[in-house]
Amino acid sequence: MTVIVEAWQLHKSYKMGKSTLEVLRGVDLSVQAGEFVGIVGASGSGKSTLLHILGALDRPTFGTVECDGILLNTLWGRKLDRFRNKTVGFVFQFYHLLNELNVVENVLVPAMASGGTLQWLAVRKPTLQRAEHLLEQFGLKERLRHKPYELSGGERQRVALARALINQPKILLADEPTGNLDSQTGSGILEVLKTLNQDGQTIVMVTHDDRIAAYAQRVIRLCDGKKVE
Protein backbone atom coordinates (compact mmCIF):
# COMPACT_ATOMS: atom_id res chain seq x y z
CA MET A 1 0.00 0.00 0.00
CA THR A 2 0.99 3.64 -0.56
CA VAL A 3 2.06 5.76 2.39
CA ILE A 4 -0.06 8.93 2.31
CA VAL A 5 1.10 10.63 5.53
CA GLU A 6 4.54 10.37 7.10
CA ALA A 7 6.00 12.36 9.97
CA TRP A 8 9.52 12.33 11.36
CA GLN A 9 10.69 13.46 14.80
CA LEU A 10 7.85 15.87 15.47
CA HIS A 11 8.46 18.23 18.38
CA LYS A 12 6.09 20.95 19.49
CA SER A 13 6.63 23.33 22.37
CA TYR A 14 5.00 26.53 23.58
CA LYS A 15 6.47 29.38 25.60
CA MET A 16 4.58 29.79 28.87
CA GLY A 17 6.09 32.91 30.38
CA LYS A 18 9.63 32.01 31.40
CA SER A 19 9.06 28.28 31.01
CA THR A 20 8.56 26.04 27.96
CA LEU A 21 5.76 23.50 27.64
CA GLU A 22 6.78 20.49 25.54
CA VAL A 23 3.68 18.94 23.95
CA LEU A 24 5.27 16.60 21.40
CA ARG A 25 8.67 15.02 21.98
CA GLY A 26 9.93 13.30 18.85
CA VAL A 27 6.91 11.52 17.35
CA ASP A 28 7.30 9.42 14.18
CA LEU A 29 4.16 8.42 12.30
CA SER A 30 3.22 6.69 9.05
CA VAL A 31 -0.28 6.22 7.61
CA GLN A 32 -1.07 4.19 4.52
CA ALA A 33 -3.75 5.14 2.01
CA GLY A 34 -7.02 3.48 2.96
CA GLU A 35 -6.09 2.98 6.63
CA PHE A 36 -8.24 3.90 9.63
CA VAL A 37 -5.77 4.88 12.35
CA GLY A 38 -6.74 5.77 15.92
CA ILE A 39 -4.53 8.01 18.06
CA VAL A 40 -5.37 7.50 21.71
CA GLY A 41 -4.09 9.14 24.86
CA ALA A 42 -5.08 10.99 27.98
CA SER A 43 -5.81 14.70 28.02
CA GLY A 44 -2.54 16.58 27.52
CA SER A 45 -0.79 13.68 25.79
CA GLY A 46 -0.35 15.70 22.58
CA LYS A 47 -2.80 13.81 20.37
CA SER A 48 -4.83 16.82 19.17
CA THR A 49 -1.66 18.82 18.59
CA LEU A 50 -0.33 15.96 16.48
CA LEU A 51 -3.53 15.86 14.43
CA HIS A 52 -3.44 19.61 13.84
CA ILE A 53 0.16 19.37 12.62
CA LEU A 54 -0.74 16.51 10.25
CA GLY A 55 -3.49 18.69 8.78
CA ALA A 56 -1.31 21.82 8.56
CA LEU A 57 -3.44 23.72 11.07
CA ASP A 58 -0.27 24.08 13.13
CA ARG A 59 3.46 23.74 12.48
CA PRO A 60 5.94 21.68 14.48
CA THR A 61 8.72 23.38 16.39
CA PHE A 62 10.99 20.76 14.87
CA GLY A 63 10.39 17.84 12.51
CA THR A 64 8.87 17.13 9.09
CA VAL A 65 5.47 16.06 7.76
CA GLU A 66 4.87 14.78 4.25
CA CYS A 67 1.27 14.35 3.10
CA ASP A 68 0.34 13.02 -0.34
CA GLY A 69 3.91 13.67 -1.49
CA ILE A 70 3.94 17.28 -0.26
CA LEU A 71 6.34 18.52 2.42
CA LEU A 72 4.08 20.67 4.59
CA ASN A 73 6.89 22.90 5.85
CA THR A 74 7.31 24.18 2.26
CA LEU A 75 3.72 25.45 2.04
CA TRP A 76 2.75 29.05 2.78
CA GLY A 77 -0.07 31.40 1.90
CA ARG A 78 -2.43 30.24 -0.86
CA LYS A 79 -0.65 26.92 -1.34
CA LEU A 80 -1.20 26.11 2.32
CA ASP A 81 -4.86 27.17 2.09
CA ARG A 82 -5.34 24.98 -0.97
CA PHE A 83 -3.78 21.98 0.76
CA ARG A 84 -6.12 22.35 3.74
CA ASN A 85 -9.11 22.83 1.46
CA LYS A 86 -8.46 20.03 -1.04
CA THR A 87 -6.28 17.35 0.51
CA VAL A 88 -7.57 17.20 4.08
CA GLY A 89 -11.05 17.08 5.61
CA PHE A 90 -11.50 18.05 9.27
CA VAL A 91 -14.11 16.92 11.79
CA PHE A 92 -14.01 18.31 15.32
CA GLN A 93 -15.73 17.57 18.62
CA PHE A 94 -17.74 20.79 18.29
CA TYR A 95 -19.39 20.95 14.90
CA HIS A 96 -18.54 24.56 13.95
CA LEU A 97 -21.60 24.87 11.72
CA LEU A 98 -22.92 28.30 10.71
CA ASN A 99 -26.40 28.84 12.16
CA GLU A 100 -27.34 31.41 9.51
CA LEU A 101 -26.91 28.76 6.77
CA ASN A 102 -29.05 25.69 6.23
CA VAL A 103 -27.66 22.15 6.16
CA VAL A 104 -26.84 22.04 2.43
CA GLU A 105 -25.29 25.50 2.49
CA ASN A 106 -23.04 24.51 5.41
CA VAL A 107 -21.81 21.48 3.48
CA LEU A 108 -21.07 23.61 0.41
CA VAL A 109 -18.87 26.15 2.24
CA PRO A 110 -15.49 24.42 1.57
CA ALA A 111 -16.36 23.94 -2.11
CA MET A 112 -17.36 27.59 -2.48
CA ALA A 113 -14.06 28.62 -0.87
CA SER A 114 -12.03 26.56 -3.36
CA GLY A 115 -11.90 29.20 -6.07
CA GLY A 116 -13.40 32.36 -7.49
CA THR A 117 -16.99 33.10 -8.45
CA LEU A 118 -16.66 31.91 -12.05
CA GLN A 119 -15.06 28.65 -10.95
CA TRP A 120 -17.85 28.07 -8.43
CA LEU A 121 -20.56 28.73 -11.02
CA ALA A 122 -18.95 26.15 -13.32
CA VAL A 123 -19.06 23.39 -10.70
CA ARG A 124 -22.09 24.47 -8.67
CA LYS A 125 -24.60 21.95 -10.02
CA PRO A 126 -22.52 18.75 -9.63
CA THR A 127 -21.22 19.94 -6.25
CA LEU A 128 -24.75 20.57 -5.00
CA GLN A 129 -25.71 17.08 -6.19
CA ARG A 130 -22.73 15.63 -4.30
CA ALA A 131 -23.68 17.52 -1.14
CA GLU A 132 -27.25 16.23 -1.28
CA HIS A 133 -26.03 12.69 -1.98
CA LEU A 134 -23.69 12.77 1.03
CA LEU A 135 -26.45 14.05 3.29
CA GLU A 136 -28.88 11.41 2.06
CA GLN A 137 -26.16 8.77 2.60
CA PHE A 138 -25.89 10.00 6.20
CA GLY A 139 -29.63 9.77 6.78
CA LEU A 140 -30.37 13.50 6.49
CA LYS A 141 -32.58 13.53 3.39
CA GLU A 142 -35.40 15.23 5.28
CA ARG A 143 -33.12 17.84 6.89
CA LEU A 144 -31.54 19.51 3.85
CA ARG A 145 -33.18 22.93 4.39
CA HIS A 146 -33.07 22.90 8.20
CA LYS A 147 -30.77 25.19 10.19
CA PRO A 148 -28.17 23.62 12.53
CA TYR A 149 -30.03 24.71 15.66
CA GLU A 150 -33.00 22.60 14.48
CA LEU A 151 -30.90 19.41 14.48
CA SER A 152 -29.81 16.95 17.16
CA GLY A 153 -26.14 16.63 18.11
CA GLY A 154 -25.73 13.48 16.03
CA GLU A 155 -27.34 15.12 13.01
CA ARG A 156 -25.08 18.14 13.32
CA GLN A 157 -22.01 15.91 13.42
CA ARG A 158 -23.21 14.12 10.27
CA VAL A 159 -23.53 17.50 8.57
CA ALA A 160 -19.98 18.31 9.69
CA LEU A 161 -18.83 14.98 8.22
CA ALA A 162 -20.50 15.74 4.89
CA ARG A 163 -18.86 19.18 4.88
CA ALA A 164 -15.44 17.59 5.52
CA LEU A 165 -15.97 15.21 2.58
CA ILE A 166 -17.44 17.60 0.01
CA ASN A 167 -14.07 18.25 -1.69
CA GLN A 168 -13.22 14.52 -1.72
CA PRO A 169 -10.15 14.84 0.53
CA LYS A 170 -7.36 12.27 0.46
CA ILE A 171 -7.41 12.06 4.25
CA LEU A 172 -10.07 12.69 6.90
CA LEU A 173 -8.83 13.94 10.28
CA ALA A 174 -11.30 13.52 13.16
CA ASP A 175 -10.57 15.11 16.55
CA GLU A 176 -12.77 13.52 19.25
CA PRO A 177 -15.70 13.28 16.79
CA THR A 178 -17.99 11.67 19.38
CA GLY A 179 -16.83 13.69 22.39
CA ASN A 180 -19.92 15.90 22.42
CA LEU A 181 -22.41 13.06 21.91
CA ASP A 182 -24.09 10.41 24.05
CA SER A 183 -22.82 6.84 23.65
CA GLN A 184 -25.59 5.65 21.33
CA THR A 185 -25.37 8.66 19.02
CA GLY A 186 -21.57 8.44 19.10
CA SER A 187 -21.70 4.80 18.05
CA GLY A 188 -23.74 5.86 15.01
CA ILE A 189 -21.05 8.35 14.00
CA LEU A 190 -18.35 5.71 14.44
CA GLU A 191 -20.28 3.32 12.21
CA VAL A 192 -20.42 6.05 9.55
CA LEU A 193 -16.62 6.47 9.80
CA LYS A 194 -16.15 2.71 9.58
CA THR A 195 -18.29 2.54 6.43
CA LEU A 196 -16.40 5.45 4.86
CA ASN A 197 -13.13 3.64 5.53
CA GLN A 198 -14.47 0.42 4.01
CA ASP A 199 -15.22 2.48 0.90
CA GLY A 200 -11.56 3.55 0.78
CA GLN A 201 -11.41 6.76 2.82
CA THR A 202 -8.19 7.24 4.80
CA ILE A 203 -9.03 8.32 8.35
CA VAL A 204 -6.95 9.42 11.34
CA MET A 205 -9.04 9.79 14.49
CA VAL A 206 -8.03 11.15 17.88
CA THR A 207 -9.77 9.94 21.04
CA HIS A 208 -9.13 9.47 24.75
CA ASP A 209 -11.35 6.35 24.84
CA ASP A 210 -9.99 2.88 24.03
CA ARG A 211 -13.50 1.66 23.15
CA ILE A 212 -13.76 4.32 20.46
CA ALA A 213 -10.21 3.68 19.24
CA ALA A 214 -11.20 0.02 18.74
CA TYR A 215 -13.16 1.06 15.63
CA ALA A 216 -9.83 1.84 13.94
CA GLN A 217 -7.73 -0.76 12.14
CA ARG A 218 -4.59 0.33 13.99
CA VAL A 219 -4.09 2.25 17.21
CA ILE A 220 -1.20 4.56 18.11
CA ARG A 221 -0.89 5.51 21.77
CA LEU A 222 0.61 8.77 23.02
CA CYS A 223 1.79 9.49 26.54
CA ASP A 224 3.43 12.76 27.59
CA GLY A 225 4.10 13.73 23.98
CA LYS A 226 5.78 10.46 23.03
CA LYS A 227 4.59 7.45 21.08
CA VAL A 228 4.22 4.40 23.30
CA GLU A 229 5.04 1.10 21.63
PDB file of C-alpha atoms in Angstrom:
ATOM      1  CA  MET A   1       0.000   0.000   0.000  1.00  0.00           C
ATOM      2  CA  THR A   2       0.987   3.643  -0.558  1.00  0.00           C
ATOM      3  CA  VAL A   3       2.059   5.765   2.392  1.00  0.00           C
ATOM      4  CA  ILE A   4      -0.065   8.931   2.311  1.00  0.00           C
ATOM      5  CA  VAL A   5       1.104  10.628   5.531  1.00  0.00           C
ATOM      6  CA  GLU A   6       4.543  10.375   7.100  1.00  0.00           C
ATOM      7  CA  ALA A   7       5.995  12.363   9.968  1.00  0.00           C
ATOM      8  CA  TRP A   8       9.517  12.329  11.364  1.00  0.00           C
ATOM      9  CA  GLN A   9      10.687  13.461  14.798  1.00  0.00           C
ATOM     10  CA  LEU A  10       7.852  15.873  15.475  1.00  0.00           C
ATOM     11  CA  HIS A  11       8.460  18.228  18.382  1.00  0.00           C
ATOM     12  CA  LYS A  12       6.090  20.952  19.487  1.00  0.00           C
ATOM     13  CA  SER A  13       6.632  23.332  22.366  1.00  0.00           C
ATOM     14  CA  TYR A  14       5.003  26.533  23.583  1.00  0.00           C
ATOM     15  CA  LYS A  15       6.472  29.378  25.596  1.00  0.00           C
ATOM     16  CA  MET A  16       4.585  29.792  28.869  1.00  0.00           C
ATOM     17  CA  GLY A  17       6.092  32.914  30.381  1.00  0.00           C
ATOM     18  CA  LYS A  18       9.631  32.014  31.395  1.00  0.00           C
ATOM     19  CA  SER A  19       9.060  28.279  31.012  1.00  0.00           C
ATOM     20  CA  THR A  20       8.559  26.045  27.964  1.00  0.00           C
ATOM     21  CA  LEU A  21       5.756  23.497  27.640  1.00  0.00           C
ATOM     22  CA  GLU A  22       6.778  20.494  25.537  1.00  0.00           C
ATOM     23  CA  VAL A  23       3.675  18.944  23.953  1.00  0.00           C
ATOM     24  CA  LEU A  24       5.271  16.597  21.398  1.00  0.00           C
ATOM     25  CA  ARG A  25       8.675  15.017  21.980  1.00  0.00           C
ATOM     26  CA  GLY A  26       9.928  13.297  18.848  1.00  0.00           C
ATOM     27  CA  VAL A  27       6.910  11.522  17.346  1.00  0.00           C
ATOM     28  CA  ASP A  28       7.304   9.416  14.185  1.00  0.00           C
ATOM     29  CA  LEU A  29       4.159   8.415  12.304  1.00  0.00           C
ATOM     30  CA  SER A  30       3.221   6.692   9.049  1.00  0.00           C
ATOM     31  CA  VAL A  31      -0.280   6.220   7.613  1.00  0.00           C
ATOM     32  CA  GLN A  32      -1.069   4.193   4.520  1.00  0.00           C
ATOM     33  CA  ALA A  33      -3.750   5.143   2.008  1.00  0.00           C
ATOM     34  CA  GLY A  34      -7.021   3.476   2.965  1.00  0.00           C
ATOM     35  CA  GLU A  35      -6.094   2.981   6.630  1.00  0.00           C
ATOM     36  CA  PHE A  36      -8.238   3.897   9.634  1.00  0.00           C
ATOM     37  CA  VAL A  37      -5.773   4.885  12.353  1.00  0.00           C
ATOM     38  CA  GLY A  38      -6.743   5.769  15.918  1.00  0.00           C
ATOM     39  CA  ILE A  39      -4.535   8.008  18.057  1.00  0.00           C
ATOM     40  CA  VAL A  40      -5.372   7.498  21.709  1.00  0.00           C
ATOM     41  CA  GLY A  41      -4.087   9.135  24.861  1.00  0.00           C
ATOM     42  CA  ALA A  42      -5.083  10.988  27.982  1.00  0.00           C
ATOM     43  CA  SER A  43      -5.815  14.704  28.021  1.00  0.00           C
ATOM     44  CA  GLY A  44      -2.545  16.581  27.524  1.00  0.00           C
ATOM     45  CA  SER A  45      -0.790  13.676  25.794  1.00  0.00           C
ATOM     46  CA  GLY A  46      -0.348  15.698  22.583  1.00  0.00           C
ATOM     47  CA  LYS A  47      -2.795  13.815  20.367  1.00  0.00           C
ATOM     48  CA  SER A  48      -4.832  16.822  19.172  1.00  0.00           C
ATOM     49  CA  THR A  49      -1.662  18.819  18.588  1.00  0.00           C
ATOM     50  CA  LEU A  50      -0.330  15.960  16.477  1.00  0.00           C
ATOM     51  CA  LEU A  51      -3.532  15.856  14.426  1.00  0.00           C
ATOM     52  CA  HIS A  52      -3.438  19.611  13.839  1.00  0.00           C
ATOM     53  CA  ILE A  53       0.155  19.369  12.619  1.00  0.00           C
ATOM     54  CA  LEU A  54      -0.738  16.514  10.245  1.00  0.00           C
ATOM     55  CA  GLY A  55      -3.490  18.691   8.779  1.00  0.00           C
ATOM     56  CA  ALA A  56      -1.310  21.821   8.559  1.00  0.00           C
ATOM     57  CA  LEU A  57      -3.441  23.716  11.072  1.00  0.00           C
ATOM     58  CA  ASP A  58      -0.266  24.076  13.132  1.00  0.00           C
ATOM     59  CA  ARG A  59       3.462  23.740  12.480  1.00  0.00           C
ATOM     60  CA  PRO A  60       5.940  21.682  14.484  1.00  0.00           C
ATOM     61  CA  THR A  61       8.721  23.377  16.393  1.00  0.00           C
ATOM     62  CA  PHE A  62      10.986  20.765  14.871  1.00  0.00           C
ATOM     63  CA  GLY A  63      10.391  17.839  12.505  1.00  0.00           C
ATOM     64  CA  THR A  64       8.867  17.126   9.095  1.00  0.00           C
ATOM     65  CA  VAL A  65       5.470  16.058   7.761  1.00  0.00           C
ATOM     66  CA  GLU A  66       4.870  14.777   4.247  1.00  0.00           C
ATOM     67  CA  CYS A  67       1.266  14.349   3.098  1.00  0.00           C
ATOM     68  CA  ASP A  68       0.341  13.020  -0.342  1.00  0.00           C
ATOM     69  CA  GLY A  69       3.906  13.665  -1.490  1.00  0.00           C
ATOM     70  CA  ILE A  70       3.944  17.277  -0.261  1.00  0.00           C
ATOM     71  CA  LEU A  71       6.338  18.518   2.421  1.00  0.00           C
ATOM     72  CA  LEU A  72       4.085  20.673   4.585  1.00  0.00           C
ATOM     73  CA  ASN A  73       6.892  22.904   5.845  1.00  0.00           C
ATOM     74  CA  THR A  74       7.310  24.183   2.259  1.00  0.00           C
ATOM     75  CA  LEU A  75       3.718  25.453   2.045  1.00  0.00           C
ATOM     76  CA  TRP A  76       2.753  29.052   2.783  1.00  0.00           C
ATOM     77  CA  GLY A  77      -0.074  31.400   1.897  1.00  0.00           C
ATOM     78  CA  ARG A  78      -2.427  30.242  -0.856  1.00  0.00           C
ATOM     79  CA  LYS A  79      -0.653  26.923  -1.345  1.00  0.00           C
ATOM     80  CA  LEU A  80      -1.198  26.110   2.316  1.00  0.00           C
ATOM     81  CA  ASP A  81      -4.857  27.172   2.093  1.00  0.00           C
ATOM     82  CA  ARG A  82      -5.343  24.985  -0.974  1.00  0.00           C
ATOM     83  CA  PHE A  83      -3.781  21.980   0.764  1.00  0.00           C
ATOM     84  CA  ARG A  84      -6.124  22.354   3.743  1.00  0.00           C
ATOM     85  CA  ASN A  85      -9.112  22.826   1.461  1.00  0.00           C
ATOM     86  CA  LYS A  86      -8.464  20.033  -1.042  1.00  0.00           C
ATOM     87  CA  THR A  87      -6.276  17.348   0.513  1.00  0.00           C
ATOM     88  CA  VAL A  88      -7.571  17.198   4.083  1.00  0.00           C
ATOM     89  CA  GLY A  89     -11.050  17.082   5.606  1.00  0.00           C
ATOM     90  CA  PHE A  90     -11.502  18.053   9.269  1.00  0.00           C
ATOM     91  CA  VAL A  91     -14.108  16.916  11.793  1.00  0.00           C
ATOM     92  CA  PHE A  92     -14.012  18.306  15.317  1.00  0.00           C
ATOM     93  CA  GLN A  93     -15.729  17.566  18.618  1.00  0.00           C
ATOM     94  CA  PHE A  94     -17.741  20.786  18.287  1.00  0.00           C
ATOM     95  CA  TYR A  95     -19.388  20.951  14.904  1.00  0.00           C
ATOM     96  CA  HIS A  96     -18.536  24.563  13.949  1.00  0.00           C
ATOM     97  CA  LEU A  97     -21.605  24.874  11.722  1.00  0.00           C
ATOM     98  CA  LEU A  98     -22.918  28.296  10.706  1.00  0.00           C
ATOM     99  CA  ASN A  99     -26.396  28.839  12.159  1.00  0.00           C
ATOM    100  CA  GLU A 100     -27.336  31.412   9.507  1.00  0.00           C
ATOM    101  CA  LEU A 101     -26.909  28.757   6.774  1.00  0.00           C
ATOM    102  CA  ASN A 102     -29.049  25.690   6.235  1.00  0.00           C
ATOM    103  CA  VAL A 103     -27.658  22.149   6.161  1.00  0.00           C
ATOM    104  CA  VAL A 104     -26.840  22.038   2.432  1.00  0.00           C
ATOM    105  CA  GLU A 105     -25.294  25.504   2.488  1.00  0.00           C
ATOM    106  CA  ASN A 106     -23.039  24.510   5.410  1.00  0.00           C
ATOM    107  CA  VAL A 107     -21.811  21.476   3.482  1.00  0.00           C
ATOM    108  CA  LEU A 108     -21.075  23.607   0.406  1.00  0.00           C
ATOM    109  CA  VAL A 109     -18.873  26.145   2.236  1.00  0.00           C
ATOM    110  CA  PRO A 110     -15.487  24.419   1.567  1.00  0.00           C
ATOM    111  CA  ALA A 111     -16.359  23.942  -2.108  1.00  0.00           C
ATOM    112  CA  MET A 112     -17.358  27.591  -2.483  1.00  0.00           C
ATOM    113  CA  ALA A 113     -14.063  28.616  -0.869  1.00  0.00           C
ATOM    114  CA  SER A 114     -12.030  26.564  -3.357  1.00  0.00           C
ATOM    115  CA  GLY A 115     -11.900  29.203  -6.070  1.00  0.00           C
ATOM    116  CA  GLY A 116     -13.397  32.364  -7.490  1.00  0.00           C
ATOM    117  CA  THR A 117     -16.988  33.101  -8.450  1.00  0.00           C
ATOM    118  CA  LEU A 118     -16.662  31.908 -12.049  1.00  0.00           C
ATOM    119  CA  GLN A 119     -15.065  28.646 -10.952  1.00  0.00           C
ATOM    120  CA  TRP A 120     -17.852  28.067  -8.431  1.00  0.00           C
ATOM    121  CA  LEU A 121     -20.565  28.730 -11.024  1.00  0.00           C
ATOM    122  CA  ALA A 122     -18.947  26.153 -13.315  1.00  0.00           C
ATOM    123  CA  VAL A 123     -19.056  23.385 -10.698  1.00  0.00           C
ATOM    124  CA  ARG A 124     -22.093  24.471  -8.666  1.00  0.00           C
ATOM    125  CA  LYS A 125     -24.605  21.952 -10.024  1.00  0.00           C
ATOM    126  CA  PRO A 126     -22.519  18.749  -9.632  1.00  0.00           C
ATOM    127  CA  THR A 127     -21.216  19.942  -6.250  1.00  0.00           C
ATOM    128  CA  LEU A 128     -24.754  20.572  -5.002  1.00  0.00           C
ATOM    129  CA  GLN A 129     -25.707  17.076  -6.187  1.00  0.00           C
ATOM    130  CA  ARG A 130     -22.730  15.630  -4.300  1.00  0.00           C
ATOM    131  CA  ALA A 131     -23.684  17.520  -1.139  1.00  0.00           C
ATOM    132  CA  GLU A 132     -27.252  16.230  -1.278  1.00  0.00           C
ATOM    133  CA  HIS A 133     -26.033  12.693  -1.982  1.00  0.00           C
ATOM    134  CA  LEU A 134     -23.691  12.769   1.030  1.00  0.00           C
ATOM    135  CA  LEU A 135     -26.449  14.054   3.287  1.00  0.00           C
ATOM    136  CA  GLU A 136     -28.876  11.405   2.058  1.00  0.00           C
ATOM    137  CA  GLN A 137     -26.161   8.772   2.598  1.00  0.00           C
ATOM    138  CA  PHE A 138     -25.885   9.999   6.197  1.00  0.00           C
ATOM    139  CA  GLY A 139     -29.631   9.774   6.776  1.00  0.00           C
ATOM    140  CA  LEU A 140     -30.371  13.502   6.485  1.00  0.00           C
ATOM    141  CA  LYS A 141     -32.576  13.532   3.386  1.00  0.00           C
ATOM    142  CA  GLU A 142     -35.400  15.231   5.282  1.00  0.00           C
ATOM    143  CA  ARG A 143     -33.117  17.840   6.888  1.00  0.00           C
ATOM    144  CA  LEU A 144     -31.543  19.515   3.850  1.00  0.00           C
ATOM    145  CA  ARG A 145     -33.180  22.926   4.390  1.00  0.00           C
ATOM    146  CA  HIS A 146     -33.069  22.899   8.196  1.00  0.00           C
ATOM    147  CA  LYS A 147     -30.774  25.190  10.190  1.00  0.00           C
ATOM    148  CA  PRO A 148     -28.175  23.620  12.525  1.00  0.00           C
ATOM    149  CA  TYR A 149     -30.034  24.706  15.660  1.00  0.00           C
ATOM    150  CA  GLU A 150     -32.996  22.600  14.476  1.00  0.00           C
ATOM    151  CA  LEU A 151     -30.905  19.405  14.483  1.00  0.00           C
ATOM    152  CA  SER A 152     -29.808  16.947  17.165  1.00  0.00           C
ATOM    153  CA  GLY A 153     -26.138  16.633  18.105  1.00  0.00           C
ATOM    154  CA  GLY A 154     -25.734  13.479  16.032  1.00  0.00           C
ATOM    155  CA  GLU A 155     -27.344  15.116  13.007  1.00  0.00           C
ATOM    156  CA  ARG A 156     -25.076  18.138  13.318  1.00  0.00           C
ATOM    157  CA  GLN A 157     -22.008  15.908  13.425  1.00  0.00           C
ATOM    158  CA  ARG A 158     -23.206  14.118  10.266  1.00  0.00           C
ATOM    159  CA  VAL A 159     -23.532  17.504   8.569  1.00  0.00           C
ATOM    160  CA  ALA A 160     -19.976  18.306   9.688  1.00  0.00           C
ATOM    161  CA  LEU A 161     -18.827  14.984   8.217  1.00  0.00           C
ATOM    162  CA  ALA A 162     -20.501  15.736   4.894  1.00  0.00           C
ATOM    163  CA  ARG A 163     -18.857  19.178   4.879  1.00  0.00           C
ATOM    164  CA  ALA A 164     -15.443  17.587   5.523  1.00  0.00           C
ATOM    165  CA  LEU A 165     -15.966  15.211   2.582  1.00  0.00           C
ATOM    166  CA  ILE A 166     -17.444  17.604   0.009  1.00  0.00           C
ATOM    167  CA  ASN A 167     -14.073  18.253  -1.692  1.00  0.00           C
ATOM    168  CA  GLN A 168     -13.223  14.525  -1.724  1.00  0.00           C
ATOM    169  CA  PRO A 169     -10.146  14.844   0.529  1.00  0.00           C
ATOM    170  CA  LYS A 170      -7.365  12.273   0.457  1.00  0.00           C
ATOM    171  CA  ILE A 171      -7.409  12.057   4.254  1.00  0.00           C
ATOM    172  CA  LEU A 172     -10.074  12.693   6.899  1.00  0.00           C
ATOM    173  CA  LEU A 173      -8.833  13.944  10.285  1.00  0.00           C
ATOM    174  CA  ALA A 174     -11.295  13.521  13.161  1.00  0.00           C
ATOM    175  CA  ASP A 175     -10.571  15.114  16.553  1.00  0.00           C
ATOM    176  CA  GLU A 176     -12.772  13.518  19.255  1.00  0.00           C
ATOM    177  CA  PRO A 177     -15.703  13.280  16.786  1.00  0.00           C
ATOM    178  CA  THR A 178     -17.994  11.670  19.382  1.00  0.00           C
ATOM    179  CA  GLY A 179     -16.835  13.689  22.388  1.00  0.00           C
ATOM    180  CA  ASN A 180     -19.920  15.904  22.424  1.00  0.00           C
ATOM    181  CA  LEU A 181     -22.414  13.058  21.910  1.00  0.00           C
ATOM    182  CA  ASP A 182     -24.087  10.413  24.053  1.00  0.00           C
ATOM    183  CA  SER A 183     -22.816   6.843  23.648  1.00  0.00           C
ATOM    184  CA  GLN A 184     -25.593   5.649  21.333  1.00  0.00           C
ATOM    185  CA  THR A 185     -25.374   8.656  19.018  1.00  0.00           C
ATOM    186  CA  GLY A 186     -21.567   8.444  19.105  1.00  0.00           C
ATOM    187  CA  SER A 187     -21.701   4.805  18.050  1.00  0.00           C
ATOM    188  CA  GLY A 188     -23.737   5.861  15.014  1.00  0.00           C
ATOM    189  CA  ILE A 189     -21.046   8.354  13.998  1.00  0.00           C
ATOM    190  CA  LEU A 190     -18.348   5.714  14.440  1.00  0.00           C
ATOM    191  CA  GLU A 191     -20.279   3.317  12.210  1.00  0.00           C
ATOM    192  CA  VAL A 192     -20.415   6.045   9.551  1.00  0.00           C
ATOM    193  CA  LEU A 193     -16.623   6.470   9.799  1.00  0.00           C
ATOM    194  CA  LYS A 194     -16.147   2.713   9.584  1.00  0.00           C
ATOM    195  CA  THR A 195     -18.288   2.539   6.429  1.00  0.00           C
ATOM    196  CA  LEU A 196     -16.401   5.455   4.860  1.00  0.00           C
ATOM    197  CA  ASN A 197     -13.134   3.639   5.532  1.00  0.00           C
ATOM    198  CA  GLN A 198     -14.474   0.417   4.008  1.00  0.00           C
ATOM    199  CA  ASP A 199     -15.223   2.480   0.902  1.00  0.00           C
ATOM    200  CA  GLY A 200     -11.559   3.552   0.780  1.00  0.00           C
ATOM    201  CA  GLN A 201     -11.412   6.761   2.816  1.00  0.00           C
ATOM    202  CA  THR A 202      -8.193   7.244   4.795  1.00  0.00           C
ATOM    203  CA  ILE A 203      -9.029   8.320   8.351  1.00  0.00           C
ATOM    204  CA  VAL A 204      -6.955   9.418  11.337  1.00  0.00           C
ATOM    205  CA  MET A 205      -9.036   9.792  14.487  1.00  0.00           C
ATOM    206  CA  VAL A 206      -8.031  11.155  17.882  1.00  0.00           C
ATOM    207  CA  THR A 207      -9.766   9.944  21.045  1.00  0.00           C
ATOM    208  CA  HIS A 208      -9.129   9.466  24.748  1.00  0.00           C
ATOM    209  CA  ASP A 209     -11.350   6.350  24.842  1.00  0.00           C
ATOM    210  CA  ASP A 210      -9.994   2.883  24.035  1.00  0.00           C
ATOM    211  CA  ARG A 211     -13.498   1.665  23.151  1.00  0.00           C
ATOM    212  CA  ILE A 212     -13.757   4.320  20.458  1.00  0.00           C
ATOM    213  CA  ALA A 213     -10.212   3.679  19.236  1.00  0.00           C
ATOM    214  CA  ALA A 214     -11.199   0.022  18.744  1.00  0.00           C
ATOM    215  CA  TYR A 215     -13.164   1.057  15.635  1.00  0.00           C
ATOM    216  CA  ALA A 216      -9.828   1.839  13.939  1.00  0.00           C
ATOM    217  CA  GLN A 217      -7.728  -0.758  12.139  1.00  0.00           C
ATOM    218  CA  ARG A 218      -4.587   0.330  13.987  1.00  0.00           C
ATOM    219  CA  VAL A 219      -4.091   2.251  17.207  1.00  0.00           C
ATOM    220  CA  ILE A 220      -1.205   4.557  18.111  1.00  0.00           C
ATOM    221  CA  ARG A 221      -0.886   5.507  21.774  1.00  0.00           C
ATOM    222  CA  LEU A 222       0.613   8.771  23.016  1.00  0.00           C
ATOM    223  CA  CYS A 223       1.793   9.486  26.541  1.00  0.00           C
ATOM    224  CA  ASP A 224       3.434  12.760  27.593  1.00  0.00           C
ATOM    225  CA  GLY A 225       4.096  13.732  23.982  1.00  0.00           C
ATOM    226  CA  LYS A 226       5.780  10.461  23.026  1.00  0.00           C
ATOM    227  CA  LYS A 227       4.585   7.449  21.078  1.00  0.00           C
ATOM    228  CA  VAL A 228       4.225   4.397  23.297  1.00  0.00           C
ATOM    229  CA  GLU A 229       5.038   1.099  21.628  1.00  0.00           C
TER     230      GLU A 229
END
